[in-house]
CSV table of C-alpha atoms in Angstrom, one decimal:
chain,number,residue,atom,x,y,z
A,161,UNK,CA,-15.5,36.7,9.5
A,162,UNK,CA,-13.9,33.4,10.4
A,163,UNK,CA,-13.9,30.1,8.6
A,164,UNK,CA,-12.8,26.6,9.3
A,165,UNK,CA,-10.0,25.1,7.1
A,166,UNK,CA,-10.1,21.5,8.4
A,167,UNK,CA,-12.8,19.0,7.5
A,168,UNK,CA,-16.0,18.9,9.6
A,169,UNK,CA,-16.3,16.1,12.1
A,170,UNK,CA,-14.1,14.7,14.9
A,171,UNK,CA,-10.5,15.0,14.1
A,172,UNK,CA,-7.1,15.3,15.8
A,173,UNK,CA,-6.8,19.0,14.8
A,174,UNK,CA,-9.1,21.8,13.9
A,175,UNK,CA,-7.9,24.9,12.1
A,176,UNK,CA,-9.7,28.2,11.9
A,177,UNK,CA,-8.8,31.2,9.7
A,178,UNK,CA,-9.6,34.5,11.5
A,179,UNK,CA,-9.1,38.2,11.4
A,180,UNK,CA,-6.6,39.5,14.0
A,181,UNK,CA,-9.4,41.5,15.5
A,182,UNK,CA,-11.2,38.3,16.3
A,183,UNK,CA,-8.2,37.0,18.2
A,184,UNK,CA,-8.5,40.0,20.5
A,185,UNK,CA,-12.2,39.3,21.0
A,186,UNK,CA,-11.3,35.7,22.1
A,187,UNK,CA,-8.7,37.1,24.5
A,188,UNK,CA,-5.7,35.9,22.5
A,189,UNK,CA,-2.6,37.9,21.8
A,190,UNK,CA,-1.8,38.7,18.1
A,191,UNK,CA,1.5,37.2,16.9
A,192,UNK,CA,3.8,38.9,14.5
A,193,UNK,CA,3.3,37.8,10.8
A,194,UNK,CA,5.3,34.6,10.3
A,195,UNK,CA,5.4,33.7,14.0
A,196,UNK,CA,3.3,31.7,16.4
A,197,UNK,CA,2.3,31.6,20.0
A,198,UNK,CA,0.9,29.0,22.3
A,199,UNK,CA,-2.1,30.6,24.1
A,200,UNK,CA,-4.7,29.5,26.7
A,201,UNK,CA,-8.2,29.9,25.2
A,202,UNK,CA,-11.1,30.3,27.6
A,203,UNK,CA,-14.3,28.9,26.0
A,204,UNK,CA,-16.7,29.5,28.9
A,205,UNK,CA,-18.3,27.1,31.4
A,206,UNK,CA,-14.8,26.3,32.8
A,207,UNK,CA,-13.6,24.9,29.5
A,208,UNK,CA,-10.0,25.9,28.8
A,209,UNK,CA,-8.0,24.8,25.8
A,210,UNK,CA,-4.5,25.4,24.5
A,211,UNK,CA,-4.4,27.0,21.1
A,212,UNK,CA,-1.5,27.5,18.7
A,213,UNK,CA,-2.0,31.0,17.1
A,214,UNK,CA,-0.2,31.5,13.8
A,215,UNK,CA,0.3,35.0,12.4
A,216,UNK,CA,-0.2,35.1,8.6
A,217,UNK,CA,-0.3,38.9,8.1
A,218,UNK,CA,-1.2,42.0,9.9
A,219,UNK,CA,-4.8,41.3,9.3
A,220,UNK,CA,-5.1,37.5,9.3
A,221,UNK,CA,-4.2,34.6,11.5
A,222,UNK,CA,-4.9,30.9,12.2
A,223,UNK,CA,-6.0,29.2,15.4
A,224,UNK,CA,-5.0,25.5,15.7
A,225,UNK,CA,-6.8,23.6,18.5
A,226,UNK,CA,-7.8,20.0,19.4
A,227,UNK,CA,-10.5,18.8,17.0
A,228,UNK,CA,-12.9,17.5,19.6
A,229,UNK,CA,-16.5,18.3,18.6
A,230,UNK,CA,-17.3,20.2,21.9
A,231,UNK,CA,-14.3,22.5,21.4
A,232,UNK,CA,-15.0,23.1,17.8
A,233,UNK,CA,-18.7,23.9,18.4
A,234,UNK,CA,-17.8,26.3,21.2
A,235,UNK,CA,-15.3,28.2,19.1
A,236,UNK,CA,-17.8,28.4,16.2
A,237,UNK,CA,-20.4,29.8,18.6
A,238,UNK,CA,-17.9,32.5,19.8
A,239,UNK,CA,-16.8,33.5,16.2
A,240,UNK,CA,-18.8,35.0,13.4
A,241,UNK,CA,-18.4,32.1,11.0
A,242,UNK,CA,-18.6,32.3,7.2
A,243,UNK,CA,-20.2,29.5,5.1
A,244,UNK,CA,-17.9,26.5,5.1
A,245,UNK,CA,-14.9,27.1,2.9
A,246,UNK,CA,-14.0,24.3,0.5
A,247,UNK,CA,-12.3,21.7,2.6
A,248,UNK,CA,-9.5,21.6,0.0
A,249,UNK,CA,-8.2,25.1,0.9
A,250,UNK,CA,-5.7,23.7,3.4
A,251,UNK,CA,-4.4,21.3,0.7
A,252,UNK,CA,-4.2,24.0,-1.9
A,253,UNK,CA,-2.0,26.1,0.4
A,254,UNK,CA,0.2,23.3,1.5
A,255,UNK,CA,3.8,24.4,1.2
A,256,UNK,CA,5.5,21.0,1.8
A,257,UNK,CA,4.8,17.3,1.1
A,258,UNK,CA,4.2,16.6,4.7
A,259,UNK,CA,1.6,19.4,5.0
A,260,UNK,CA,-0.1,18.2,1.8
A,261,UNK,CA,-0.4,14.6,3.2
A,262,UNK,CA,-1.8,16.0,6.4
A,263,UNK,CA,-4.3,18.1,4.5
A,264,UNK,CA,-5.4,15.1,2.3
A,265,UNK,CA,-5.9,13.0,5.4
A,266,UNK,CA,-8.4,15.7,6.7
A,267,UNK,CA,-10.4,15.8,3.5
A,268,UNK,CA,-14.0,14.7,4.1
A,269,UNK,CA,-16.1,13.1,1.4
A,270,UNK,CA,-17.2,16.5,0.3
A,271,UNK,CA,-13.7,17.8,0.1
A,272,UNK,CA,-12.6,15.8,-3.0
A,273,UNK,CA,-15.3,17.2,-5.4
A,274,UNK,CA,-14.4,20.7,-4.4
A,275,UNK,CA,-10.7,19.9,-4.9
A,276,UNK,CA,-11.5,18.4,-8.3
A,277,UNK,CA,-13.5,21.5,-9.3
A,278,UNK,CA,-10.6,23.8,-8.4
A,279,UNK,CA,-8.2,21.5,-10.4
A,280,UNK,CA,-10.5,21.7,-13.4
A,281,UNK,CA,-10.5,25.5,-13.2
A,282,UNK,CA,-6.7,25.4,-13.5
A,283,UNK,CA,-6.0,26.6,-10.0
A,284,UNK,CA,-4.2,23.4,-8.8
A,285,UNK,CA,-1.1,23.1,-10.9
A,286,UNK,CA,1.3,22.9,-7.9
A,287,UNK,CA,-1.1,20.7,-6.0
A,288,UNK,CA,-1.5,18.4,-9.0
A,289,UNK,CA,2.3,17.9,-9.2
A,290,UNK,CA,2.4,17.0,-5.5
A,291,UNK,CA,-0.6,14.7,-5.9
A,292,UNK,CA,1.1,12.9,-8.8
A,293,UNK,CA,4.2,12.5,-6.8
A,294,UNK,CA,2.3,11.2,-3.8
A,295,UNK,CA,0.5,8.7,-6.0
A,296,UNK,CA,3.8,7.6,-7.5
A,297,UNK,CA,5.3,7.0,-4.0
A,298,UNK,CA,2.2,5.1,-3.0
A,299,UNK,CA,2.3,2.9,-6.1
A,300,UNK,CA,6.0,2.1,-5.6
A,301,UNK,CA,5.5,1.4,-1.9
A,302,UNK,CA,2.4,-0.8,-2.4
A,303,UNK,CA,4.2,-4.2,-2.8
A,304,UNK,CA,6.2,-3.5,0.3
A,305,UNK,CA,3.2,-2.3,2.4
A,306,UNK,CA,0.9,-5.1,1.3
A,307,UNK,CA,2.8,-8.3,0.5
A,308,UNK,CA,1.5,-10.2,-2.5
A,309,UNK,CA,0.6,-13.8,-2.6
A,310,UNK,CA,2.9,-16.1,-4.6
A,311,UNK,CA,1.4,-19.6,-5.2
A,312,UNK,CA,3.5,-22.7,-5.9
A,313,UNK,CA,1.8,-24.9,-8.5
A,314,UNK,CA,2.7,-28.0,-10.6
A,315,UNK,CA,2.4,-31.8,-10.7
A,316,UNK,CA,2.7,-33.9,-7.7
A,317,UNK,CA,6.3,-34.7,-6.8
A,318,UNK,CA,7.7,-31.8,-8.8
A,319,UNK,CA,9.3,-30.3,-5.7
A,320,UNK,CA,6.8,-27.6,-4.6
A,321,UNK,CA,7.1,-28.3,-0.9
A,322,UNK,CA,10.9,-28.7,-1.1
A,323,UNK,CA,11.1,-25.3,-2.8
A,324,UNK,CA,8.6,-23.8,-0.3
A,325,UNK,CA,10.9,-24.8,2.6
A,326,UNK,CA,13.9,-23.5,0.9
A,327,UNK,CA,12.3,-20.1,0.2
A,328,UNK,CA,10.9,-19.6,3.7
A,329,UNK,CA,14.2,-20.7,5.2
A,330,UNK,CA,13.0,-23.6,7.4
A,331,UNK,CA,11.3,-27.0,7.4
A,332,UNK,CA,7.7,-25.7,7.3
A,333,UNK,CA,5.9,-28.5,5.4
A,334,UNK,CA,6.5,-32.2,5.1
A,335,UNK,CA,8.3,-33.5,2.0
A,336,UNK,CA,8.7,-37.0,0.7
A,337,UNK,CA,8.2,-39.3,-2.3
A,338,UNK,CA,4.6,-40.1,-1.5
A,339,UNK,CA,1.9,-38.4,-3.6
A,340,UNK,CA,-0.5,-36.0,-2.0
A,341,UNK,CA,1.5,-35.0,1.1
A,342,UNK,CA,0.2,-31.5,0.7
A,343,UNK,CA,-3.6,-31.2,0.6
A,344,UNK,CA,-4.5,-28.0,2.5
A,345,UNK,CA,-2.7,-24.9,1.2
A,346,UNK,CA,0.0,-23.7,3.6
A,347,UNK,CA,1.1,-20.1,3.6
A,348,UNK,CA,4.1,-18.4,5.2
A,349,UNK,CA,5.3,-14.8,5.0
A,350,UNK,CA,8.9,-14.4,3.9
A,351,UNK,CA,11.3,-11.8,2.4
A,352,UNK,CA,13.1,-12.5,-0.8
A,353,UNK,CA,15.6,-10.0,-2.2
A,354,UNK,CA,14.2,-7.4,0.1
A,355,UNK,CA,10.6,-7.9,-1.0
A,356,UNK,CA,8.0,-9.2,1.5
A,357,UNK,CA,5.7,-11.8,0.0
A,358,UNK,CA,3.2,-14.5,1.3
A,359,UNK,CA,4.3,-17.8,-0.2
A,360,UNK,CA,1.6,-20.5,-0.6
A,361,UNK,CA,2.2,-24.2,-1.1
A,362,UNK,CA,-0.7,-26.1,-2.7
A,363,UNK,CA,-1.8,-29.6,-3.7
A,364,UNK,CA,-0.2,-31.0,-6.9
A,365,UNK,CA,-1.8,-32.0,-10.1
A,366,UNK,CA,-2.3,-35.7,-10.6
A,367,UNK,CA,-4.6,-38.2,-12.3
A,368,UNK,CA,-7.0,-40.7,-10.7
A,369,UNK,CA,-7.3,-38.8,-7.4
A,370,UNK,CA,-9.6,-39.8,-4.6
A,371,UNK,CA,-12.3,-37.5,-3.3
A,372,UNK,CA,-10.2,-35.8,-0.7
A,373,UNK,CA,-7.2,-35.2,-3.0
A,374,UNK,CA,-9.6,-34.0,-5.8
A,375,UNK,CA,-11.1,-31.4,-3.4
A,376,UNK,CA,-7.6,-30.2,-2.5
A,377,UNK,CA,-6.7,-29.8,-6.1
A,378,UNK,CA,-9.9,-27.9,-6.8
A,379,UNK,CA,-9.1,-25.4,-4.0
A,380,UNK,CA,-5.6,-25.0,-5.3
A,381,UNK,CA,-6.9,-24.1,-8.7
A,382,UNK,CA,-9.2,-21.5,-7.1
A,383,UNK,CA,-6.1,-20.1,-5.3
A,384,UNK,CA,-4.6,-19.5,-8.8
A,385,UNK,CA,-7.2,-16.8,-9.5
A,386,UNK,CA,-6.3,-14.7,-6.5
A,387,UNK,CA,-2.5,-15.1,-6.4
A,388,UNK,CA,-0.4,-12.2,-7.7
A,389,UNK,CA,2.1,-14.6,-9.3
A,390,UNK,CA,2.5,-18.4,-9.8
A,391,UNK,CA,5.8,-20.3,-9.3
A,392,UNK,CA,5.0,-23.2,-11.7
A,393,UNK,CA,7.3,-26.2,-11.2
A,394,UNK,CA,7.7,-28.7,-14.0
A,395,UNK,CA,10.0,-31.7,-14.3
A,396,UNK,CA,12.8,-31.1,-16.9
A,397,UNK,CA,11.7,-34.1,-18.9
A,398,UNK,CA,8.4,-32.3,-19.6
A,399,UNK,CA,10.1,-29.0,-20.5
A,400,UNK,CA,9.0,-27.3,-23.7
A,401,UNK,CA,11.9,-25.2,-25.2
A,402,UNK,CA,9.4,-23.3,-27.4
A,403,UNK,CA,7.3,-22.1,-24.5
A,404,UNK,CA,8.1,-19.3,-22.0
A,405,UNK,CA,6.7,-18.1,-18.7
A,406,UNK,CA,3.5,-16.1,-19.1
A,407,UNK,CA,3.1,-12.7,-17.5
A,408,UNK,CA,1.5,-14.2,-14.4
A,409,UNK,CA,3.9,-17.0,-13.7
A,410,UNK,CA,7.6,-18.0,-13.4
A,411,UNK,CA,8.5,-21.5,-14.5
A,412,UNK,CA,11.0,-23.5,-12.6
A,413,UNK,CA,12.2,-26.8,-14.2
A,414,UNK,CA,13.2,-29.4,-11.6
A,415,UNK,CA,14.7,-32.9,-11.4
A,416,UNK,CA,17.4,-32.0,-13.8
A,417,UNK,CA,19.3,-35.2,-12.9
A,418,UNK,CA,16.5,-37.2,-14.6
A,419,UNK,CA,16.9,-35.5,-18.0
A,420,UNK,CA,20.4,-33.9,-18.1
A,421,UNK,CA,20.4,-33.2,-21.8
A,422,UNK,CA,17.0,-31.5,-21.7
A,423,UNK,CA,18.1,-29.6,-18.6
A,424,UNK,CA,21.1,-28.1,-20.4
A,425,UNK,CA,18.9,-27.1,-23.3
A,426,UNK,CA,16.4,-25.4,-21.0
A,427,UNK,CA,19.2,-23.6,-19.1
A,428,UNK,CA,20.7,-22.4,-22.4
A,429,UNK,CA,17.3,-21.0,-23.4
A,430,UNK,CA,17.2,-18.9,-20.3
A,431,UNK,CA,14.9,-21.0,-18.1
A,432,UNK,CA,15.4,-21.6,-14.4
A,433,UNK,CA,16.7,-25.2,-14.0
A,434,UNK,CA,17.6,-26.9,-10.7
A,435,UNK,CA,18.0,-30.0,-8.7
A,436,UNK,CA,16.1,-29.3,-5.5
A,437,UNK,CA,17.9,-32.0,-3.6
A,438,UNK,CA,21.0,-29.9,-3.6
A,439,UNK,CA,19.6,-26.4,-4.3
A,440,UNK,CA,20.5,-23.7,-1.8
A,441,UNK,CA,21.0,-20.0,-1.4
A,442,UNK,CA,21.9,-19.4,-5.1
A,443,UNK,CA,18.5,-20.5,-6.2
A,444,UNK,CA,16.8,-18.5,-3.4
A,445,UNK,CA,18.6,-15.4,-4.6
A,446,UNK,CA,17.8,-16.1,-8.2
A,447,UNK,CA,14.1,-16.5,-7.6
A,448,UNK,CA,14.1,-13.5,-5.2
A,449,UNK,CA,15.4,-11.3,-8.1
A,450,UNK,CA,12.8,-12.8,-10.5
A,451,UNK,CA,9.9,-12.1,-8.1
A,452,UNK,CA,11.0,-8.6,-7.3
A,453,UNK,CA,11.3,-7.8,-11.0
A,454,UNK,CA,7.8,-9.0,-11.6
A,455,UNK,CA,6.0,-7.7,-8.5
A,456,UNK,CA,8.1,-4.6,-7.6
A,457,UNK,CA,10.1,-3.5,-10.6
A,458,UNK,CA,10.6,0.0,-9.1
A,459,UNK,CA,12.5,0.6,-5.9
A,460,UNK,CA,10.5,1.4,-2.7
A,461,UNK,CA,10.6,5.1,-1.9
A,462,UNK,CA,12.9,5.7,1.1
A,463,UNK,CA,10.4,8.2,2.6
A,464,UNK,CA,7.2,10.0,2.1
A,465,UNK,CA,5.0,6.9,1.1
A,466,UNK,CA,1.4,7.5,2.1
A,467,UNK,CA,-0.6,4.4,2.6
A,468,UNK,CA,-4.0,4.8,1.0
A,469,UNK,CA,-7.2,2.7,1.1
A,470,UNK,CA,-8.7,1.5,-2.2
A,471,UNK,CA,-11.4,4.2,-1.8
A,472,UNK,CA,-8.9,6.9,-1.1
A,473,UNK,CA,-6.8,5.9,-4.1
A,474,UNK,CA,-9.9,5.8,-6.3
A,475,UNK,CA,-10.7,9.4,-5.2
A,476,UNK,CA,-7.1,10.4,-5.9
A,477,UNK,CA,-7.2,8.9,-9.4
A,478,UNK,CA,-10.5,10.6,-10.1
A,479,UNK,CA,-9.0,13.9,-9.0
A,480,UNK,CA,-5.9,13.5,-11.2
A,481,UNK,CA,-8.0,12.4,-14.1
A,482,UNK,CA,-10.1,15.5,-13.9
A,483,UNK,CA,-7.3,18.0,-13.5
């Protein structure tokens, strides 16, 4: 009896576990255990396909072929197929991280419940360790695979656009003493301290705004709800020594020349203080370190990161939670 190890449906690769006697019935030579052969498989009606035949033991082997539906259906018609084996079997037998990730990529929607059930029965300890490691790699790689949005907020004329240009490394937005130069949010991808982010400049807070500026400020406040982190700019003269940055923001105190004494006090208390008119690479590096510590406190894995969709990660967490 033969059974398919890969998930049902169109895929790049289909894998069948067969008895060695069935290889001979298909006209394929039997490889020695632990070896493999590339064979030509005749499927009738002029359909020929290359097959990689892997010897597992004296009695068992695997056939690896292209996963096109027509090829799979023809092979199933030629073999005496068992009921579908749990689609997790290939994952359970994975001997390396790479094979595990390949196996997981082939799990259909029905494969995860079977995999969870095997884990609950205590038969997936090695696989659980690999899954935990794969999830850890994915979690650490996530900020580098999908750059987070960092929003500049603060009063008008606090220096948001000047800081935006400094961080992106070019004159991307207009700057000047006039209020309301930035109305529509402007975003730009950049890399700070090795971390990719999407930096967003926004309208400044002000009183007595006209209809257009008030709408720009409303949109900026909506942006706050979706940003991963805020860079909140405040003039030094408004600095509160007793307050500190919240979890979702980094405070930057600007215009230190207008309140030198308060600027020194803020700096001594550990706040970021600067005069944006003469700020340069030192401030860029300092903010880059702060952003990376907040958004990606662990280093990105050098290899083996497996990008997962939200649905795939939810399934993975469900599996690990049930094991």
